[in-house]
Amino acid sequence: FRWLNNISDDDKVGIKNRSIELIQEVKPGLKEEIYIVDSISRLLVELMKREWPQRWPDLINQLLDLCNTGPSQVEVTLLIMLRLAEDIIIGQDASLSQQSCTVMKQALWPNLPSIFNLFSATLNECINSVNTQGTTNININRLTNSTLMTMTGYLDWVNHAYIKGNDYELLKLLFILLPNQNLKIPSSECLLQVTGRKSESSENYASLVEFFLCDTCLDTLCSAIREAAESGESDLEDFNYFKRLCQIITNIGSVLITLAWEDPQYHPPTNLTKYLNIVLAMTNHSCQTISAIPQPLWISFMSSDNISKNDDLRKIIPELLSNIHCRLIKVNDLNSAQIPGIEYLRMEFSCNRDYYSFMSQYKSMEITIIKLATKLFPDPTFKKGLEWLEGVVYQSNECDKSLSYTVDSPLYIQWEALACYLEKMIAVLFVADGTAKPSIAMCNQMIQLLLSCKIKDPVLLTAQLSCLNAFFPCLIFSQSTLGGMLQMIFEVANDSFESQEKQTFKSENCLAVRRKATGLLVKLSKQYPQFLLPLFEDLVTAIKPLLSRELSILRVSDYCNLIESLLLLSGFSTPSAFLSFVGFDSPEAVELQSMCLRNRLKINYCLSTILITLKAVEIPSPLTPEGAIQYIQGSYEDGSPRYRLAHADSIYPLLDNIMAMAKLLNSLYDDNVQKKSQSFNLSNIDLRLSEKIQLLGIHSPPLDSDELLPIDPKLINSKNAGQNFFYRIYENCYNILGCLGKSLLDDFYERLSAIIEDFADATFPYAEAIPFLKPFIQACNQRYYKSVLVPFLRIAITKAYQRLSREWERHTDCQYEDIIHITEQEDQVELESPLNVEIIENNLLHSASKEFAEFLGLCLTCNGTRSVTNESEGKKDSKDNLGQLGQLMLQNREMYHLISASLFSSLQWKSASYCNKALDRCDIVLEAILSSEFSNEGLAESLFSMLLTGLQIHGSNPNARQSLIHLNVKLYELTRTRFPLLKNLLLKLPGSSVENIERFDTILSTLSERKKKDKLFRELVNDIIGKDTSNLFRRDFISTEYILPAQLPNAKQVETQDVLETDCSDNILLSLFS
């Protein structure tokens, strides 16, 4: 209503008085309709938000006095307090300003004791009615329900003293009302708010835990949970009440954890065992949404150094694992599944997709519990796995062999859950902290038990192979079961062919189990090649019959898996084996087998095909909104779209092999590897002829096609052929790594975050790889900067900087002969002459240094502009400003010092092209480096010293000289007040004095123009500025012999008159022509 402008003060007073009268006129005995009571309460709250407390200070007292009139007035007052709390505390009224809410809160504080006394009186009245009459009437239930609803608006923010008052009288009343069927839901809501209060002191938390863990409270909660569990399966309201009770229990545990974290010497209450049994009962409930509630609590208990050592917890862990075989079961279809607790799930989830989303989080929490339990208590965890495996194997051996199973079959679900348990248990079993650990003999016993299970159904076989996969880490300690594992894998593959040919089972099921078997063979070859190499001939014998199957039955994926397993074992495990595979292990041989040529062609073909595929599926840029639909798969938490290539899953399996190939190629440049491979001609990995000619600046003649890719086996050992082969696979390999980010986008970087250090070690050994990895940096989304790019760049920049520093040091110290002969015969330049070698190395080093500077600039200015975004969207990379990636790099202490060192200390490299590039980057980051929390006086002195050294080395370059002077002035201005010792560096310069520096400081503070500041500093440090060799000993000389006299200043001009107007008698010249 138009309260401020159109209503007079007298009318406002009349409305307020009338509203109080409305409360008085409410029908007695709680007979007024609830919507009328609600409307009156809302009217009063709207008046309060405009008049209270400034122009209606005694309103609360009036309302509390009205409560003495009868229960109807009490109900209205309670609803007023509830609506007021909703608007000013919870913030449901967005029109209220923060200042108005603060003023009303402060006015409410003095009245809280009276309000809470009203709460207690109303609840006591209800309890007394139950004690005297044995039950409560409808009116008392209605009034008590209003009281409890109002309390929910205050319990989570008032001072703890109101809750703790009179020895927790209010909480005791809530526990008494909890068994009441009409009041149990609001009572539980109040208890939930009390246990969920945050920012309490340790003393308040301790007293709260002591109260809730007493026998009376625990017995009441346990009884309420038991009743809710019995009735919750058929009624949604009871089910929600059941979940609320479970949340109360877990909130108590969270408070207990907080106390244990704050005080390492904290001792839990004596009733902890009873409490843990209640939590265990919740965890073992048949409904997964109920058992998910205490999952974080168990994780916190086992992660706490204090509570994890408690005897009560250690006794309960085996019981926690006893029912895990039921909790890990995943239902594939809510409508058709028939398992315990399915009715709960149908009430909770409206569709299978919602259930799958919940189940992924639920399973992740259970896996964490398994890992922690295995780490703390390995022996009971292992015994549970053995017991579970025995049960599933027994069921599988006794089942009807003629039945065809599906993924919804209970037996398959059991196998799948068991595989998950075994995989996580074995992963941490042998690194667990517990003293009682199972022996490797017991693990072998489980493997033998698994291998003894004879299953023919392909669906069950797939799950059985998943269990076998879980035991692969045991091969590190004992290989006695390796033969049985391989035998089972090949039997499954052979049986799947026979079943498919005879059509005993569905074709897709046979394909799935065969793909699983061949995939396990590849995994064994990748992770444990040292154990399979002695069996290589046997593996070849076993694989050949599988490869001979008809193409209609043997799919391409299975064929590739079988071939890949052999290649991993035969040719790519060591550099020497790879060189043998491609025919470079014998440089003296003139004629090699055609097999080596085919191997080279296959590798080239595979890498080229992968690269072309990545280029073809690269998401276009810019991407229109219509075209973006096919690439968007979901969104992030902030609502931004998540881009993913639809066929990305087909590319990811190749990533490990590409990384292995890159690592293998890089190892060929390692000195230790070259010493071991003495038969390998190092010229094969040297620069190609065309590259050397280009570096020398000579016109490059066209190369013979036979030399680029020879078809004749006699030519495959020629020098050009070897160089071109390694050049092609190296370039293709790194182009693939550079294209992965642009083609696969966010999903690729998310997967890469877990293996980023391995990726960096494999792909970035030297500075030469910089050009290939620029697209990898540019395509990265900003949300993966911290988890992917910062760790990657830490390794990449360190390696590149160290390599270039060593090369520049060697280049500076290298001494060449004074006279070098250049031989030219028949217009052919002798490339191996010492002078040409020096020129090639020098130009290559300058080129690599320039690339390094550009790479640093890209990293520092990158803002996450990607090819999948529109050109108008997002921040564009600016070459003059520090980007988001650069800011994150400088926030990391290690990267901060690395950037400072790599940019400024490299100014001593005698490369003009690098210096010009690097100085631009120094200008971008200098202010950010000096304003960082990591900056100190020592760092500022080092940077100043490096810039002065750079001025001495590059002073002869006009552009570099100007930039260096500007950077020196900028650094000195930013740090001279914080670090006054910088003047000591200037005092060490030749020709400087205290008077000159003080004069420079005085004048510098008065100047505002950059050019004048730079000129002033140049005069100060002029003696150290580097000069050309031709000007090194030159002295300025000014001759005064031919200096013209200075023009007289302000010479007075004589008034002249037109020569034609003068008298000719006075003018000799005119008289001649008169």
Short mmCIF file of N, CA, C and O in Angstrom, two decimals, residues 16 20 51-65 111:
data_model
loop_
_atom_site.label_atom_id
_atom_site.label_comp_id
_atom_site.label_asym_id
_atom_site.label_seq_id
_atom_site.Cartn_x
_atom_site.Cartn_y
_atom_site.Cartn_z
N LYS A 16 -2.71 1.21 12.57
CA LYS A 16 -1.97 0.40 13.53
C LYS A 16 -2.86 -0.02 14.70
O LYS A 16 -2.81 -1.18 15.14
N ILE A 20 -4.19 -3.97 15.82
CA ILE A 20 -4.13 -4.58 17.15
C ILE A 20 -5.52 -5.06 17.56
O ILE A 20 -5.70 -6.14 18.16
N GLU A 51 7.07 0.75 10.30
CA GLU A 51 6.91 1.62 11.48
C GLU A 51 7.77 1.19 12.68
O GLU A 51 8.07 2.01 13.53
N TRP A 52 8.13 -0.08 12.73
CA TRP A 52 8.85 -0.58 13.91
C TRP A 52 10.34 -0.68 13.61
O TRP A 52 10.73 -1.11 12.50
N PRO A 53 11.18 -0.30 14.56
CA PRO A 53 10.88 0.12 15.96
C PRO A 53 10.82 1.63 16.15
O PRO A 53 10.49 2.09 17.25
N GLN A 54 11.13 2.45 15.11
CA GLN A 54 11.26 3.89 15.34
C GLN A 54 9.94 4.52 15.77
O GLN A 54 9.87 5.28 16.74
N ARG A 55 8.84 4.23 15.05
CA ARG A 55 7.56 4.89 15.33
C ARG A 55 6.54 3.97 16.00
O ARG A 55 5.38 4.31 16.10
N TRP A 56 7.02 2.82 16.42
CA TRP A 56 6.11 1.88 17.12
C TRP A 56 6.94 1.04 18.09
O TRP A 56 7.02 -0.17 17.98
N PRO A 57 7.63 1.66 19.03
CA PRO A 57 8.62 0.94 19.84
C PRO A 57 8.03 -0.11 20.78
O PRO A 57 8.71 -1.06 21.15
N ASP A 58 6.78 0.07 21.22
CA ASP A 58 6.21 -0.87 22.20
C ASP A 58 5.37 -1.96 21.57
O ASP A 58 4.57 -2.61 22.24
N LEU A 59 5.56 -2.21 20.28
CA LEU A 59 4.71 -3.20 19.59
C LEU A 59 4.93 -4.61 20.16
O LEU A 59 3.95 -5.33 20.43
N ILE A 60 6.19 -5.02 20.33
CA ILE A 60 6.45 -6.38 20.82
C ILE A 60 5.81 -6.59 22.18
O ILE A 60 5.20 -7.64 22.45
N ASN A 61 5.91 -5.58 23.04
CA ASN A 61 5.28 -5.71 24.37
C ASN A 61 3.78 -5.81 24.25
O ASN A 61 3.13 -6.58 24.99
N GLN A 62 3.18 -5.08 23.32
CA GLN A 62 1.73 -5.18 23.11
C GLN A 62 1.33 -6.58 22.66
O GLN A 62 0.34 -7.15 23.13
N LEU A 63 2.14 -7.14 21.74
CA LEU A 63 1.81 -8.47 21.26
C LEU A 63 1.96 -9.52 22.36
O LEU A 63 1.13 -10.44 22.47
N LEU A 64 3.02 -9.38 23.16
CA LEU A 64 3.20 -10.34 24.26
C LEU A 64 2.11 -10.21 25.30
O LEU A 64 1.68 -11.21 25.91
N ASP A 65 1.64 -8.97 25.53
CA ASP A 65 0.52 -8.78 26.49
C ASP A 65 -0.76 -9.40 25.94
O ASP A 65 -1.59 -9.92 26.71
N ASN A 111 14.06 -8.48 23.09
CA ASN A 111 12.79 -9.17 23.31
C ASN A 111 12.90 -10.68 23.17
O ASN A 111 11.90 -11.38 23.34
#
